[in-house]
């Protein structure tokens, strides 16, 4: 375990088992629909890579980078598109892949944007959810794990761009972010 981590909350094995489950459900849901699977960069990149390997039906991938936090720790409430999609979503069955839902602001803006671009359906799969932190009414269609309101990192989740590469979800030692 890395030195800055206080405790492992979800192990690599638990994450992979959950992703297999999600993949089976999504394979049934999207059979014959050629979904456009959208990764929300950067946090979702590892989940996206593992998840699509567990989905057995034909699909297409695209990537989008958005930021609502900027340099601040508080959301501005405005989602800025850093990198837009390459392809049109019009008429497509879109599946948004997120690592974590916190306030819900990032996703609620993204869903509205894709609906305004005339996607046929917009659904969300998130690996982690912190419902206690929600400020807007938003629920994922598929959720891996519900997390307590602790400062977690790993499996794509960062603190100041660090720890994304940890293969598990860990609680960061408070002295790391309070100093
Ligand atoms: C994090 C996380 C989600 C979002 C969730 O992304 O990856 O995308 O915040 O928070 P919300 O529900 O309050 O909007 P972040 O903006 O830190 O960018 P990153 O993915 O590049 O780390
Ligand atoms: Mn993110
Ligand atoms: Mg982040």
Short mmCIF file of C-alpha atoms and ligand atoms in Angstrom, two decimals:
data_model
loop_
_atom_site.label_atom_id
_atom_site.label_comp_id
_atom_site.label_asym_id
_atom_site.label_seq_id
_atom_site.Cartn_x
_atom_site.Cartn_y
_atom_site.Cartn_z
CA UNK A 1 0.00 0.00 0.00
CA UNK A 2 1.27 3.42 -0.88
CA UNK A 3 2.51 5.53 2.02
CA UNK A 4 -0.01 8.38 1.59
CA UNK A 5 -2.94 5.97 1.88
CA UNK A 6 -4.55 5.44 5.27
CA UNK A 7 -6.77 2.52 4.39
CA UNK A 8 -7.85 0.53 1.34
CA UNK A 9 -11.61 0.93 0.99
CA UNK A 10 -12.21 -1.20 -2.12
CA UNK A 11 -9.66 -3.69 -3.42
CA UNK A 12 -8.60 -4.24 -7.00
CA UNK A 13 -10.34 -7.66 -6.96
CA UNK A 14 -13.62 -6.18 -5.72
CA UNK A 15 -13.49 -3.48 -8.40
CA UNK A 16 -12.88 -6.00 -11.18
CA UNK A 17 -15.69 -8.30 -10.01
CA UNK A 18 -18.11 -5.35 -9.95
CA UNK A 19 -17.08 -4.25 -13.44
CA UNK A 20 -17.78 -7.75 -14.79
CA UNK A 21 -21.31 -7.50 -13.33
CA UNK A 22 -21.88 -4.06 -14.82
CA UNK A 23 -20.55 -5.29 -18.17
CA UNK A 24 -23.06 -8.16 -18.27
CA UNK A 25 -25.98 -5.87 -17.49
CA UNK A 26 -24.88 -3.35 -20.11
CA UNK A 27 -24.35 -6.07 -22.73
CA UNK A 28 -27.98 -7.15 -22.27
CA UNK A 29 -29.26 -3.56 -22.29
CA UNK A 30 -27.40 -2.50 -25.45
CA UNK A 31 -27.76 -5.65 -27.55
CA UNK A 32 -28.25 -4.62 -31.18
CA UNK A 33 -28.14 -0.86 -30.43
CA UNK A 34 -24.50 0.01 -31.25
CA UNK A 35 -24.19 2.44 -28.31
CA UNK A 36 -21.83 5.40 -28.29
CA UNK A 37 -19.87 4.96 -25.07
CA UNK A 38 -18.45 8.25 -23.80
CA UNK A 39 -15.57 8.46 -21.33
CA UNK A 40 -15.50 11.60 -19.15
CA UNK A 41 -11.81 12.45 -18.88
CA UNK A 42 -9.69 12.30 -16.97
CA UNK A 43 -11.08 10.40 -14.00
CA UNK A 44 -13.02 7.76 -15.94
CA UNK A 45 -10.15 6.56 -18.13
CA UNK A 46 -9.29 3.38 -16.21
CA UNK A 47 -12.92 2.42 -15.59
CA UNK A 48 -13.71 2.99 -19.26
CA UNK A 49 -10.85 0.73 -20.37
CA UNK A 50 -11.84 -2.11 -18.03
CA UNK A 51 -15.60 -1.73 -18.56
CA UNK A 52 -15.61 -1.89 -22.36
CA UNK A 53 -13.63 -5.15 -22.21
CA UNK A 54 -16.56 -6.60 -20.22
CA UNK A 55 -19.20 -5.43 -22.70
CA UNK A 56 -19.69 -8.09 -25.34
CA UNK A 57 -21.91 -6.25 -27.87
CA UNK A 58 -20.64 -4.00 -30.71
CA UNK A 59 -20.20 -0.37 -29.64
CA UNK A 60 -18.31 2.82 -30.47
CA UNK A 61 -16.15 4.91 -28.14
CA UNK A 62 -15.61 8.61 -27.76
CA UNK A 63 -13.90 10.83 -25.20
CA UNK A 64 -14.78 14.14 -23.66
CA UNK A 65 -12.90 16.27 -21.14
CA UNK A 66 -14.91 18.62 -18.93
CA UNK A 67 -14.15 20.69 -15.88
CA UNK A 68 -16.47 22.38 -13.44
CA UNK A 69 -13.92 22.88 -10.72
CA UNK A 70 -11.07 24.72 -12.41
CA UNK A 71 -8.40 25.58 -9.88
CA UNK A 72 -10.96 25.91 -7.11
CA UNK A 73 -12.18 23.14 -4.82
CA UNK A 74 -15.75 24.42 -5.15
CA UNK A 75 -17.69 23.81 -8.32
CA UNK A 76 -18.39 26.91 -10.38
CA UNK A 77 -21.64 25.34 -11.53
CA UNK A 78 -20.60 25.88 -15.14
CA UNK A 79 -19.15 22.94 -16.97
CA UNK A 80 -16.38 23.92 -19.33
CA UNK A 81 -15.66 21.63 -22.26
CA UNK A 82 -11.93 21.08 -22.53
CA UNK A 83 -12.21 18.48 -25.27
CA UNK A 84 -15.43 17.86 -27.14
CA UNK A 85 -16.61 14.64 -28.78
CA UNK A 86 -15.38 13.78 -32.27
CA UNK A 87 -18.68 12.36 -33.49
CA UNK A 88 -22.30 13.53 -33.56
CA UNK A 89 -24.61 12.03 -30.93
CA UNK A 90 -27.78 12.71 -32.92
CA UNK A 91 -30.05 9.67 -32.82
CA UNK A 92 -27.48 7.66 -30.85
CA UNK A 93 -27.94 5.61 -27.71
CA UNK A 94 -25.34 7.28 -25.53
CA UNK A 95 -23.79 5.73 -22.44
CA UNK A 96 -21.79 8.15 -20.31
CA UNK A 97 -19.01 6.51 -18.29
CA UNK A 98 -18.01 8.36 -15.11
CA UNK A 99 -15.68 7.42 -12.29
CA UNK A 100 -17.58 9.19 -9.52
CA UNK A 101 -20.65 11.33 -8.91
CA UNK A 102 -20.21 13.89 -6.17
CA UNK A 103 -22.35 17.08 -6.35
CA UNK A 104 -23.82 15.79 -9.62
CA UNK A 105 -23.10 19.08 -11.43
CA UNK A 106 -20.71 17.70 -14.04
CA UNK A 107 -23.13 14.99 -15.12
CA UNK A 108 -26.30 17.05 -15.02
CA UNK A 109 -24.72 19.56 -17.42
CA UNK A 110 -23.35 16.83 -19.63
CA UNK A 111 -26.69 15.04 -19.85
CA UNK A 112 -28.48 18.27 -20.81
CA UNK A 113 -25.83 19.01 -23.44
CA UNK A 114 -26.12 15.59 -25.07
CA UNK A 115 -29.93 15.74 -25.01
CA UNK A 116 -29.82 19.18 -26.67
CA UNK A 117 -27.68 17.58 -29.37
CA UNK A 118 -30.55 15.15 -29.96
CA UNK A 119 -29.15 11.91 -28.60
CA UNK A 120 -31.83 9.20 -28.72
CA UNK A 121 -31.13 8.03 -25.16
CA UNK A 122 -28.60 9.20 -22.56
CA UNK A 123 -27.73 6.84 -19.74
CA UNK A 124 -25.04 6.96 -17.08
CA UNK A 125 -22.83 4.29 -15.57
CA UNK A 126 -20.67 5.37 -12.65
CA UNK A 127 -18.28 3.17 -10.74
CA UNK A 128 -18.55 5.20 -7.53
CA UNK A 129 -21.23 7.38 -6.01
CA UNK A 130 -21.17 9.73 -3.02
CA UNK A 131 -24.89 10.47 -2.63
CA UNK A 132 -24.30 12.42 0.60
CA UNK A 133 -22.59 15.17 -1.41
CA UNK A 134 -25.31 15.72 -4.01
CA UNK A 135 -26.48 19.31 -4.67
CA UNK A 136 -28.57 18.55 -7.75
CA UNK A 137 -31.15 15.81 -8.23
CA UNK A 138 -29.28 13.23 -10.26
CA UNK A 139 -28.99 9.45 -10.21
CA UNK A 140 -26.91 7.13 -12.34
CA UNK A 141 -28.65 4.34 -14.24
CA UNK A 142 -25.89 1.92 -13.18
CA UNK A 143 -23.75 2.31 -10.06
CA UNK A 144 -20.84 0.18 -8.90
CA UNK A 145 -20.20 1.21 -5.31
CA UNK A 146 -21.70 3.75 -2.93
CA UNK A 147 -18.93 5.50 -0.98
CA UNK A 148 -18.93 7.32 2.34
CA UNK A 149 -18.07 11.02 2.33
CA UNK A 150 -14.31 10.43 2.74
CA UNK A 151 -11.39 11.74 0.72
CA UNK A 152 -10.78 8.82 -1.64
CA UNK A 153 -8.26 8.40 -4.44
CA UNK A 154 -7.14 5.73 -6.87
CA UNK A 155 -8.50 3.86 -9.89
CA UNK A 156 -8.65 7.13 -11.86
CA UNK A 157 -9.58 9.42 -8.96
CA UNK A 158 -6.98 12.05 -8.16
CA UNK A 159 -5.91 14.51 -5.54
CA UNK A 160 -4.11 17.33 -7.40
CA UNK A 161 -3.48 14.92 -10.30
CA UNK A 162 -1.78 12.31 -8.10
CA UNK A 163 -2.83 8.74 -7.20
CA UNK A 164 -4.89 8.06 -10.35
CA UNK A 165 -2.70 5.01 -11.08
CA UNK A 166 -3.44 3.17 -7.81
CA UNK A 167 -5.31 -0.03 -8.73
CA UNK A 168 -7.59 0.21 -5.64
CA UNK A 169 -9.71 2.87 -3.90
CA UNK A 170 -8.00 4.22 -0.82
CA UNK A 171 -8.63 6.88 1.80
CA UNK A 172 -5.98 9.58 1.68
CA UNK A 173 -4.19 10.43 4.93
CA UNK A 174 -5.62 13.76 6.16
CA UNK A 175 -2.14 15.28 6.58
CA UNK A 176 -1.67 15.06 2.80
CA UNK A 177 -4.47 17.47 1.95
CA UNK A 178 -4.64 19.57 5.12
CA UNK A 179 -1.03 20.75 5.06
C1 LIG B 1 -14.28 14.67 -10.80
C2 LIG B 1 -14.84 13.29 -11.11
C3 LIG B 1 -16.15 13.60 -11.77
C4 LIG B 1 -16.60 14.88 -11.09
C5 LIG B 1 -17.62 14.57 -10.05
O1 LIG B 1 -13.69 15.19 -11.97
O2 LIG B 1 -13.97 12.60 -11.99
O3 LIG B 1 -15.99 13.84 -13.15
O4 LIG B 1 -15.43 15.43 -10.44
O5 LIG B 1 -17.95 15.71 -9.32
P1 LIG B 1 -19.37 16.42 -9.39
O6 LIG B 1 -20.42 15.37 -9.32
O7 LIG B 1 -19.35 17.29 -8.16
O8 LIG B 1 -19.44 17.24 -10.64
P2 LIG B 1 -12.71 16.43 -11.92
O9 LIG B 1 -13.45 17.70 -12.24
O10 LIG B 1 -11.90 16.41 -10.67
O11 LIG B 1 -11.75 16.18 -13.19
P3 LIG B 1 -10.86 14.85 -13.44
O12 LIG B 1 -11.81 13.78 -13.86
O13 LIG B 1 -9.96 15.26 -14.55
O14 LIG B 1 -10.14 14.54 -12.17
MN1 LIG B 2 -13.91 13.74 -13.78
MG1 LIG B 3 -10.26 15.42 -10.29
#
